[in-house]
PDB file of C-alpha atoms in Angstrom:
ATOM      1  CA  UNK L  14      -6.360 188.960 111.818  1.00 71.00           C
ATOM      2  CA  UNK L  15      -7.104 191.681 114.333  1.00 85.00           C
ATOM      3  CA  UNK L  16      -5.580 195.323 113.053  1.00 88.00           C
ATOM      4  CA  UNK L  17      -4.887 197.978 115.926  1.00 86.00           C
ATOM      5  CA  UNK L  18      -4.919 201.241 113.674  1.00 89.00           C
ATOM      6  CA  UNK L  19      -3.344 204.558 114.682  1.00 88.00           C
ATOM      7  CA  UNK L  20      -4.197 207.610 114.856  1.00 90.00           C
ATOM      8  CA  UNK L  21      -8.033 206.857 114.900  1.00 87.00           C
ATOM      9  CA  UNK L  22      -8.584 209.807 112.792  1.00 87.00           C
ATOM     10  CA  UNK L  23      -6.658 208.013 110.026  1.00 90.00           C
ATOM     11  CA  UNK L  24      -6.978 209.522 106.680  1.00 92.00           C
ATOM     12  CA  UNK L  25      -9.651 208.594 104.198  1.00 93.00           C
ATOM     13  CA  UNK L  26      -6.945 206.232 101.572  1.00 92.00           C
ATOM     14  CA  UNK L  27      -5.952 204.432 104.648  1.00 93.00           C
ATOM     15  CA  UNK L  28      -9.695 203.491 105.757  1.00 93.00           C
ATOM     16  CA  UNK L  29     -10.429 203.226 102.341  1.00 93.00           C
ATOM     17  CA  UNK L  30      -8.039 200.817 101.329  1.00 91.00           C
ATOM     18  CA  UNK L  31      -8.645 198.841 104.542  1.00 92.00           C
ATOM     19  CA  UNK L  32     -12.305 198.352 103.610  1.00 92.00           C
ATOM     20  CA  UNK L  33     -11.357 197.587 100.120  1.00 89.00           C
ATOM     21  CA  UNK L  34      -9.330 195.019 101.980  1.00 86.00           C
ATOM     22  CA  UNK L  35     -11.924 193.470 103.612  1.00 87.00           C
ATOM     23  CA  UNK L  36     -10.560 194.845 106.871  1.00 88.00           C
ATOM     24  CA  UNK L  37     -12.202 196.149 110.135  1.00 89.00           C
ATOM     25  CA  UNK L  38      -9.275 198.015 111.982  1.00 90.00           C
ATOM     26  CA  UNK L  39      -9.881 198.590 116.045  1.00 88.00           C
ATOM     27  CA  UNK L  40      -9.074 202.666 115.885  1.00 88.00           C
ATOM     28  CA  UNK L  41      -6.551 203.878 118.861  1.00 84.00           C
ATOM     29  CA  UNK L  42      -6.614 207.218 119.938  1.00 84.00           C
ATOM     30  CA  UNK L  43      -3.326 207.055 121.554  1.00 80.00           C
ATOM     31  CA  UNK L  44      -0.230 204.709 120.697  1.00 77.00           C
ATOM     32  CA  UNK L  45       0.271 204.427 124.389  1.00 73.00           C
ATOM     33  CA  UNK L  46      -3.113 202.307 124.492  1.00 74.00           C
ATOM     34  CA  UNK L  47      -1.521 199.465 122.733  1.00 74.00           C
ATOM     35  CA  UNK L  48       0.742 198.522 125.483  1.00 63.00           C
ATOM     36  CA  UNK L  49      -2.288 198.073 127.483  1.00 58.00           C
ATOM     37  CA  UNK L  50      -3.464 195.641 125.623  1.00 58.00           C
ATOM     38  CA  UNK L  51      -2.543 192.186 125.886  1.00 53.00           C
ATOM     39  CA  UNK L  52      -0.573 190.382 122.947  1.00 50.00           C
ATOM     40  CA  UNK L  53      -3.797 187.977 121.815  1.00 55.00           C
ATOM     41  CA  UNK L  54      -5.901 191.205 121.179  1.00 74.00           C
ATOM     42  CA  UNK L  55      -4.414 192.355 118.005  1.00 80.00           C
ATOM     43  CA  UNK L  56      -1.842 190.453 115.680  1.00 81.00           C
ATOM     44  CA  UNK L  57      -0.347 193.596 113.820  1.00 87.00           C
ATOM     45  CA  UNK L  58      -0.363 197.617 114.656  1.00 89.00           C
ATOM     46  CA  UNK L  59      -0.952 199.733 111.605  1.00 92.00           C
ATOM     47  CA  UNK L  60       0.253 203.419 112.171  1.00 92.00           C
ATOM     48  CA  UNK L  61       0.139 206.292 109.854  1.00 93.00           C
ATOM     49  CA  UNK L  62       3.043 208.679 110.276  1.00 92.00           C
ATOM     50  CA  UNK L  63       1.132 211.968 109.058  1.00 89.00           C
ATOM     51  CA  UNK L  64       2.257 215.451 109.328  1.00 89.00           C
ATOM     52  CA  UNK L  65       4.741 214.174 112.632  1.00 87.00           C
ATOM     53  CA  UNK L  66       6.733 211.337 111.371  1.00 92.00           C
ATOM     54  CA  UNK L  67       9.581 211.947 113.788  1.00 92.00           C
ATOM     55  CA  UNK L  68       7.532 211.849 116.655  1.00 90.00           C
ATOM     56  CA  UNK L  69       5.130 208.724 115.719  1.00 90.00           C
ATOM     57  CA  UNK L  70       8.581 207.042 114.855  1.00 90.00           C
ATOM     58  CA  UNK L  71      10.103 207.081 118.223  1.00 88.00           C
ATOM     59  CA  UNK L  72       6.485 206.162 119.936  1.00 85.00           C
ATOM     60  CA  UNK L  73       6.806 203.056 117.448  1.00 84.00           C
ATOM     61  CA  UNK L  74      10.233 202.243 118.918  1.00 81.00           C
ATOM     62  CA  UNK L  75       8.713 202.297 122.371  1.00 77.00           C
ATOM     63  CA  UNK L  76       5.761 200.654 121.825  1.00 74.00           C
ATOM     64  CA  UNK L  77       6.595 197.954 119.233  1.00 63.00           C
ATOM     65  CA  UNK L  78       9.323 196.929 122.190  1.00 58.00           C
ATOM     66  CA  UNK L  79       6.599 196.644 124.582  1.00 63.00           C
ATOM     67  CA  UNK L  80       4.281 195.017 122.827  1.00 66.00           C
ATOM     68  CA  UNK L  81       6.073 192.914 120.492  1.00 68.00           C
ATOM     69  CA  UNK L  82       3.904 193.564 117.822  1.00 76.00           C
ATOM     70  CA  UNK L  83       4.423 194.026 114.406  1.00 83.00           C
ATOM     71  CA  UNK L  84       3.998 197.446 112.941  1.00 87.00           C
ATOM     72  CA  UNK L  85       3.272 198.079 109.216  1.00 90.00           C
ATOM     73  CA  UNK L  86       3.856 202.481 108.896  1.00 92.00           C
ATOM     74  CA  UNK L  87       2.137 204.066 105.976  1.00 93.00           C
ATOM     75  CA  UNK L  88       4.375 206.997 105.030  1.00 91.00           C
ATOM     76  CA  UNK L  89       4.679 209.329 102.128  1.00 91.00           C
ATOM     77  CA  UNK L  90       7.614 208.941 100.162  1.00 88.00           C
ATOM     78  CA  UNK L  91       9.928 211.636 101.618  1.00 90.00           C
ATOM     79  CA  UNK L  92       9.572 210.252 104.958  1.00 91.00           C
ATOM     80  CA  UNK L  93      11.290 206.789 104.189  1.00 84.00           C
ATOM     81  CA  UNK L  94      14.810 207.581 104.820  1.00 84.00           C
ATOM     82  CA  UNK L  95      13.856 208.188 108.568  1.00 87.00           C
ATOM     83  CA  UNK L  96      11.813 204.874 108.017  1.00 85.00           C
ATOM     84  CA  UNK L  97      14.593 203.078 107.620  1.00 76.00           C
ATOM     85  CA  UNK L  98      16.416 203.886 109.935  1.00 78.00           C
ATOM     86  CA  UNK L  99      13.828 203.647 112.364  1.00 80.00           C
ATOM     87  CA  UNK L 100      14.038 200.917 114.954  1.00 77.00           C
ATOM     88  CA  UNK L 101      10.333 198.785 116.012  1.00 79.00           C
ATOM     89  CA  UNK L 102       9.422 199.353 112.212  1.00 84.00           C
ATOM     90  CA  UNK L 103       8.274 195.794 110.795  1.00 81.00           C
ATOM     91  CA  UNK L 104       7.329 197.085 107.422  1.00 83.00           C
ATOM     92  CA  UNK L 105       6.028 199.964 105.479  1.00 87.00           C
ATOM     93  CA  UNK L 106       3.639 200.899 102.814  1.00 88.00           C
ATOM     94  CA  UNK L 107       3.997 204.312 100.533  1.00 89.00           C
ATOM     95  CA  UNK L 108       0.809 206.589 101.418  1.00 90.00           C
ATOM     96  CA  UNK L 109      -1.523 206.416  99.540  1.00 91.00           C
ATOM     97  CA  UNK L 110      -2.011 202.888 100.428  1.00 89.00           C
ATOM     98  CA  UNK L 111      -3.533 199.778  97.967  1.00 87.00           C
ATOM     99  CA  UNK L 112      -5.782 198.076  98.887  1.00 87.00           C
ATOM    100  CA  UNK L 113      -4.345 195.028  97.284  1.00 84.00           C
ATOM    101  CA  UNK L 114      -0.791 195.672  98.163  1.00 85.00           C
ATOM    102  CA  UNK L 115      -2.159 196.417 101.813  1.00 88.00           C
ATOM    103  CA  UNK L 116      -3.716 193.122 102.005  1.00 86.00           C
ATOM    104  CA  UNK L 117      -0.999 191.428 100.791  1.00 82.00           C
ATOM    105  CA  UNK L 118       1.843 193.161 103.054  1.00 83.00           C
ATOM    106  CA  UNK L 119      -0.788 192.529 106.385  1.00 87.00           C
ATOM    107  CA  UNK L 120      -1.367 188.692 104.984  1.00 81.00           C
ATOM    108  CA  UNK L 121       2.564 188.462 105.354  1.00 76.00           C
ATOM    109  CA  UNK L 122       3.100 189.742 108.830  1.00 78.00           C
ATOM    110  CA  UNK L 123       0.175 188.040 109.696  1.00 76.00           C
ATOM    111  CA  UNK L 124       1.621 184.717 108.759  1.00 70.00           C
ATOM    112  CA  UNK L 125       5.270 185.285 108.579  1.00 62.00           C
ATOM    113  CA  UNK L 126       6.424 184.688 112.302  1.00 55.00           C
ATOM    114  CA  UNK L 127       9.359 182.940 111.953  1.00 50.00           C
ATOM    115  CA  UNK L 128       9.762 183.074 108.232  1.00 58.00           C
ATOM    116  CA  UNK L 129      13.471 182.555 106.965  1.00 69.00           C
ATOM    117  CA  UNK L 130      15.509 184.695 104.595  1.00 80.00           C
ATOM    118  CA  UNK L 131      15.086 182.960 101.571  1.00 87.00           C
ATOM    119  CA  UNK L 132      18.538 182.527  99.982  1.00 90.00           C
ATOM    120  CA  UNK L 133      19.406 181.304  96.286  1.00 93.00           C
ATOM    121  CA  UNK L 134      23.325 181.409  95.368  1.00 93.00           C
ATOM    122  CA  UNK L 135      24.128 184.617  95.536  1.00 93.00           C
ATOM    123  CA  UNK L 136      20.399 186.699  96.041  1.00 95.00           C
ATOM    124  CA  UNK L 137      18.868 187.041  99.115  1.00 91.00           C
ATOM    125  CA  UNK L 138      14.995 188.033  99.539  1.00 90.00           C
ATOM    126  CA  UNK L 139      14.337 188.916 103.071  1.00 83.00           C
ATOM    127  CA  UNK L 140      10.127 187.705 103.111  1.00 77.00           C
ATOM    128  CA  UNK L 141       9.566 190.192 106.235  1.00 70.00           C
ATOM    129  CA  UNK L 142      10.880 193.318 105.545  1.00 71.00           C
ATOM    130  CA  UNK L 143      11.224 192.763 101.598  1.00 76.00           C
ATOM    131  CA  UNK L 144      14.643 193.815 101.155  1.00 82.00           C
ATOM    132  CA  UNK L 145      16.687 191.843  98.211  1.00 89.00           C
ATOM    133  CA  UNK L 146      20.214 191.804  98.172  1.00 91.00           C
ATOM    134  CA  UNK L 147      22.598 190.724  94.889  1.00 94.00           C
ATOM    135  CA  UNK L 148      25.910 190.221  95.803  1.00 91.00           C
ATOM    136  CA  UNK L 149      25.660 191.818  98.814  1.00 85.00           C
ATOM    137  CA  UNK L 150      23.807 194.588  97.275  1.00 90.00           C
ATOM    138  CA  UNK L 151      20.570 196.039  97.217  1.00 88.00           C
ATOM    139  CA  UNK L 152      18.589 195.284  94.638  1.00 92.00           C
ATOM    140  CA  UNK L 153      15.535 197.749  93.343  1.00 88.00           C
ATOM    141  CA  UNK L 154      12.232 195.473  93.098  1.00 87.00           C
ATOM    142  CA  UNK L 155       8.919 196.626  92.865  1.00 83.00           C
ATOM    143  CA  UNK L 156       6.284 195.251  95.140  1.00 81.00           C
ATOM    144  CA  UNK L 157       5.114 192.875  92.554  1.00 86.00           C
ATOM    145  CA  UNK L 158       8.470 191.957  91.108  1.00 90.00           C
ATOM    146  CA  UNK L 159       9.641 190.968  94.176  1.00 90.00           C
ATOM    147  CA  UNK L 160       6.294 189.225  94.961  1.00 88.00           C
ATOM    148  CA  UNK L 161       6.908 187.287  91.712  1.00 94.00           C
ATOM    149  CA  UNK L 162      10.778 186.739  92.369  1.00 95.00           C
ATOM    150  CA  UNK L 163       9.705 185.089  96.041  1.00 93.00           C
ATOM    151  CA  UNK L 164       7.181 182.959  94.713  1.00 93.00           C
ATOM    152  CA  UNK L 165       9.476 181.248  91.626  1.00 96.00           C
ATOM    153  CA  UNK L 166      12.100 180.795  94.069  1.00 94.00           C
ATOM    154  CA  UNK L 167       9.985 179.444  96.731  1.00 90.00           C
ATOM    155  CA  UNK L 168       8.485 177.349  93.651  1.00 92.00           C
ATOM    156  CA  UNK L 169      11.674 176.457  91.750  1.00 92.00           C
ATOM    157  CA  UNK L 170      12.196 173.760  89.364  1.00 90.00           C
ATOM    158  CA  UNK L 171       8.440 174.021  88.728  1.00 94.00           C
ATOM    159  CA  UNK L 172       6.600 175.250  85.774  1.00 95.00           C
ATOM    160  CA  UNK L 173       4.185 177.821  85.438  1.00 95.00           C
ATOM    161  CA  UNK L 174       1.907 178.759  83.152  1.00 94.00           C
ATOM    162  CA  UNK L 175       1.320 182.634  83.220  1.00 92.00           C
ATOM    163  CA  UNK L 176      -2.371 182.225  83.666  1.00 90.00           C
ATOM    164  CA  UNK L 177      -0.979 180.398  87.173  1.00 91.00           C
ATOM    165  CA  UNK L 178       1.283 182.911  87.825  1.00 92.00           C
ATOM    166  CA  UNK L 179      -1.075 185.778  87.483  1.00 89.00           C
ATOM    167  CA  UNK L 180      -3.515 183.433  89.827  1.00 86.00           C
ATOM    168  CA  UNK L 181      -0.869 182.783  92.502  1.00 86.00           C
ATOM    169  CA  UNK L 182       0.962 186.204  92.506  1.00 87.00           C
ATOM    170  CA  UNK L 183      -1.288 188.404  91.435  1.00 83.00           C
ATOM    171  CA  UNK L 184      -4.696 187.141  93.260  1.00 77.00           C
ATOM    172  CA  UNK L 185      -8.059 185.702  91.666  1.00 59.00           C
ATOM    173  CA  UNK L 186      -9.410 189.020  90.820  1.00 59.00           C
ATOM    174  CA  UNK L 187      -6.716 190.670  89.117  1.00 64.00           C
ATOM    175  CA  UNK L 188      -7.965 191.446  85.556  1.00 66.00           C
ATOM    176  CA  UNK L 189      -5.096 192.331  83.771  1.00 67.00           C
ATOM    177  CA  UNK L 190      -3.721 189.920  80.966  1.00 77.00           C
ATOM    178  CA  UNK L 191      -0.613 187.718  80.397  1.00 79.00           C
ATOM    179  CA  UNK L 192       1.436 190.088  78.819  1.00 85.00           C
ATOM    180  CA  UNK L 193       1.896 191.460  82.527  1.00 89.00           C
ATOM    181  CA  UNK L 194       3.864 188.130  83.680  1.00 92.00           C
ATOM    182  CA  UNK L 195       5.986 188.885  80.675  1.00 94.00           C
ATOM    183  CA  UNK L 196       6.541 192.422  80.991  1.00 92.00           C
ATOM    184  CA  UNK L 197       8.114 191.093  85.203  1.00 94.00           C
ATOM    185  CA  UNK L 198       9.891 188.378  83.786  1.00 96.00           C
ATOM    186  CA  UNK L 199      11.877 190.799  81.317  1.00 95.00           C
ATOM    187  CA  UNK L 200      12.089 193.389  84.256  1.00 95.00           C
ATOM    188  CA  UNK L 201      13.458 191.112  86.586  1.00 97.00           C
ATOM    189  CA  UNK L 202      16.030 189.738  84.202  1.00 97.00           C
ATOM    190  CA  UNK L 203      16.887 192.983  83.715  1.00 96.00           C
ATOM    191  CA  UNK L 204      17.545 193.579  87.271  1.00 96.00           C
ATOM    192  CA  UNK L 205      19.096 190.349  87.920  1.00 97.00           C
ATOM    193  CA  UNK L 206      22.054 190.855  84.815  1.00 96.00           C
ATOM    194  CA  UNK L 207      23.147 189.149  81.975  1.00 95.00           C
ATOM    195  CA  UNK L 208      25.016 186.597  84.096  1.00 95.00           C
ATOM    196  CA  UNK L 209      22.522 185.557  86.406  1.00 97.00           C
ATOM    197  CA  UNK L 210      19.156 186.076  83.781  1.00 97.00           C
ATOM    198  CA  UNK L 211      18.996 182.683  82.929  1.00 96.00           C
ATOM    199  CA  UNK L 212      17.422 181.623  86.453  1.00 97.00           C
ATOM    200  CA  UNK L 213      14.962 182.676  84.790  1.00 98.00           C
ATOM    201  CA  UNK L 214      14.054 179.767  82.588  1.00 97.00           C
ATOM    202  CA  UNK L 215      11.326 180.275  79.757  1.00 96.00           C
ATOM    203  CA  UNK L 216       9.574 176.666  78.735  1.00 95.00           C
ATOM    204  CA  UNK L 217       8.254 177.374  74.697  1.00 92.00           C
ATOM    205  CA  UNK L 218       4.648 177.433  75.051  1.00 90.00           C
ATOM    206  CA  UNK L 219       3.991 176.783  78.454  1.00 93.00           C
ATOM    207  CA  UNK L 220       5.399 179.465  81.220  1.00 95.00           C
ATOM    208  CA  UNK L 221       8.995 179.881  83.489  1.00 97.00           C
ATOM    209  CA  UNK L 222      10.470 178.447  86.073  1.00 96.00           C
ATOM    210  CA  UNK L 223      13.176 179.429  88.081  1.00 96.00           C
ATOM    211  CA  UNK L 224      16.304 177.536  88.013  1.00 89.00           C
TER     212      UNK L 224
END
């Protein structure tokens, strides 16, 4: 997975978290260098908006047109209305980034291509921009809530044991105990509502499944 990262004088969470990562990033000192580049050089543009998010946004439009790739923005929180709304945006990270949630979201574009919207009944989980919709509206997940939502529905009918779970959604070196699977499970019943909680299916002494 090659990384084309912008501006090359990225800010020390970014590179951090990219390390952390295990990623190298190719710096660019100027978006208009992508479109130089041919497509098989890099598989995913990262750009951080900074202190000109307007301006960065509309070279993303022009750019992610050109080049067709797909462009993960690290913004700060009060920039993500304009994010949104943004055309050429692919996905987006809250600065400062994670390294785990960073390697998760590039793993995804990385490998998503022609990923479907995943649909069950009435929710919808759109895999490359991670929007979720419930009855046609949106529905508030947290990265890792809707990380765990995708993979029991991409799972369902299975069990899982929350020791899998953790594994599977989580990552090998989480740390954390089983009590966090719980604590998501509760939220996203929560979320989901009385009538549609019971997707959510708890098997006594062994884990969920969904459905």
């Amino acid at each position: 997975m090659d990384i084309a990262l912008f501006p090359d004088d990225a800010t020390e969470p970014t590179l951090a978290a990219l390390a952390r990562a295990g990623i190298q990033p190719a710096a660019v000192e100027a978006l208009s260098d992508v479109s130089l580049q041919t497509a098989a050089d890099w598989s995913i543009l990262v750009v951080e908006l900074g202190d000109e998010p307007m301006r960065r946004l509309r070279q993303i439009e022009a750019i992610g047109a050109e080049s067709g790739l797909p462009v993960l923005v690290v913004a700060d929180a009060e920039d993500l209305p304009l994010v949104e709304r943004a055309a050429g945006v692919t996905d987006f990270i809250l600065a400062p980034a994670q390294a785990e949630e960073l390697k998760l979201r590039l793993h995804r574009l990385h490998n998503s291509g022609g990923e479907e919207v995943l649909v069950y009944k009435d929710l919808t989980l759109n895999p490359l921009t991670y929007q979720a919709h419930l009855a046609k509206a949106p529905l508030d997940l947290t990265f890792m809530e809707y990380e765990l939502m995708r993979f029991l529905i991409e799972h369902q009918g299975r069990v899982w044991t929350r020791e899998q779970l953790l594994s599977k959604v989580w990552g090998y070196d989480y740390y954390g105990g089983a009590r966090t699977v719980d604590v998501h499970i509760r939220r996203l019943r929560a979320k989901l509502g009385e009538e549609r909680s019971s997707w959510i299916t708890t098997v006594r002494s062994v884990g969920y499944r969904w459905g």
